[in-house]
Amino acid sequence: MPRDVIAALASPAGESAIAVVRAGGEGCLALVEKIFSLEEGRLAGMRRALAQCPGTTPGTEALLISWPSGRSFTGEEMVEIMCPGSMRVARGVLVSLQKAGARLARPGEFTRRAFLNGRLSALQVVALASIWSGDSPEDGAEGSTGLEQAAGSLERAMEMLHETLEAVMEFPDELAGEAPAMEEVVRTALGEADRFSETASRSECPLRVFIAGPVNAGKSTLFNILAGREMAVVSPEEGTTRDGASCRTIIAGRPVEMFDTPGRRRNGEEAPSRVEREAVRISSGLIGPDDLLLWMSPGGRVEPDRDLSERAGWTIEVSSFSDVVRGDGLNLSARTGEGLEALRGAVASARPDGLVCSAALGIRDGIARAAESIDAGEFPQASEEIAEALAVLSSVMDRGASIGLAVERALARMCVGK
């Protein structure tokens, strides 16, 4: 179905040698021809053209590179406009595009269109988000090919196992003594399933965890413990946390992005300083329906802030200072370590896995069940288990697959030019 022409700055904001403005959607070639005063059809097909940037002095030219429908990253008509790296010039190009009928792209919208048009698989979307988020050099290097490579290796291992099972059922007498070889094929498939699951977990968007609660509830102390290093200032003085610290870490094997937030005053009392009030307001606005709220209060005596718990997708109530006072919910003591492992487990299991991780776990379970059937001599049942696991993997790898939670999270991490 026809979609709007969208446009966005595709290069980092700021002064540079070259700025890139990207436009895409049905009709974008004609629209760009119009604002750059090119003859009709000049950009039809895969073409290049030099043209004067709209609203600039003579000599301020842009290189236009066009792709027709079906040949671009998104699968739609697309033009990349490479202009001088002045933000004034790049903004002028964007404004001209908008005046001509384009609208500004939403975050990740170009990638979303590529996915919906069958140009990218779910695995590729998640991998691209891993690269563009720049979590670490290792994550970026692996994100580009690691997920697809792991999926391909797993698919080949399962196909080998499936073919071996079919051969055993067709030629039972000839292959009666091949049990050790079968065991090796099963071990290989299980190993590849584990590797795919680990790679998928690293590529998934991290769970965002907001530590909130009344002042002096031990929030910053818990943040430092979970981060594994001292990042947040800890003080008995109320209102110490203003611009809360944040970091990415691993909790019980799950990637997590944590935020230490300013403490809330008790009984609806307003913070004494404007800066503290503003810090509370800003941190509250960051929490969304895909995030986890860790609400801490001494002995669990303060109920979660209603606004925060309604904003968050999940809430875990923590009774802090359990070595002094006990409460309902999860009792936690930073001094003795009580409840820390239980809290890590609760955080790791708070949000359901996304599309890719869920598929990886299901595939691994299917291979394990097939191994049990093989041990019991039930080869037809084992073959059926492997066939079903292959179908699950195929659905995740398929281009044009329905958007799952992992894809939505990946798209949400992207900027408007991606």
Short mmCIF file of C-alpha atoms in Angstrom, two decimals, residues 22 29 32 59 61 66 73-75 78 98 100 115 119 159 184-185 188 226 229 260 276 280 305 318 325 358 392:
data_model
loop_
_atom_site.label_atom_id
_atom_site.label_comp_id
_atom_site.label_asym_id
_atom_site.label_seq_id
_atom_site.Cartn_x
_atom_site.Cartn_y
_atom_site.Cartn_z
CA ARG A 22 17.55 10.58 3.39
CA LEU A 29 12.02 10.75 -6.68
CA VAL A 32 13.33 15.60 -4.89
CA GLY A 59 28.03 26.70 -5.85
CA GLU A 61 25.73 21.72 -4.50
CA SER A 66 18.52 7.58 -6.22
CA PHE A 73 17.30 -0.51 1.48
CA THR A 74 13.60 -0.07 2.25
CA GLY A 75 12.30 -1.59 -0.99
CA MET A 78 14.68 6.40 -2.02
CA GLN A 98 8.57 19.11 4.11
CA ALA A 100 6.98 19.86 -0.92
CA PHE A 115 11.20 -5.07 7.44
CA ARG A 119 13.99 -6.49 2.75
CA GLU A 159 18.78 -30.32 8.99
CA GLU A 184 27.32 -36.74 17.93
CA VAL A 185 24.80 -35.15 15.56
CA THR A 188 26.16 -30.67 17.68
CA LEU A 226 23.94 -4.11 40.78
CA ARG A 229 31.04 -0.43 40.79
CA ASP A 260 19.02 5.68 39.64
CA GLU A 276 15.10 18.65 42.87
CA VAL A 280 11.87 14.17 39.84
CA ASP A 305 3.99 5.98 43.48
CA VAL A 318 11.47 -4.03 47.63
CA VAL A 325 13.03 -3.75 59.79
CA SER A 358 11.71 -16.92 22.87
CA VAL A 392 10.11 -22.08 14.32
#
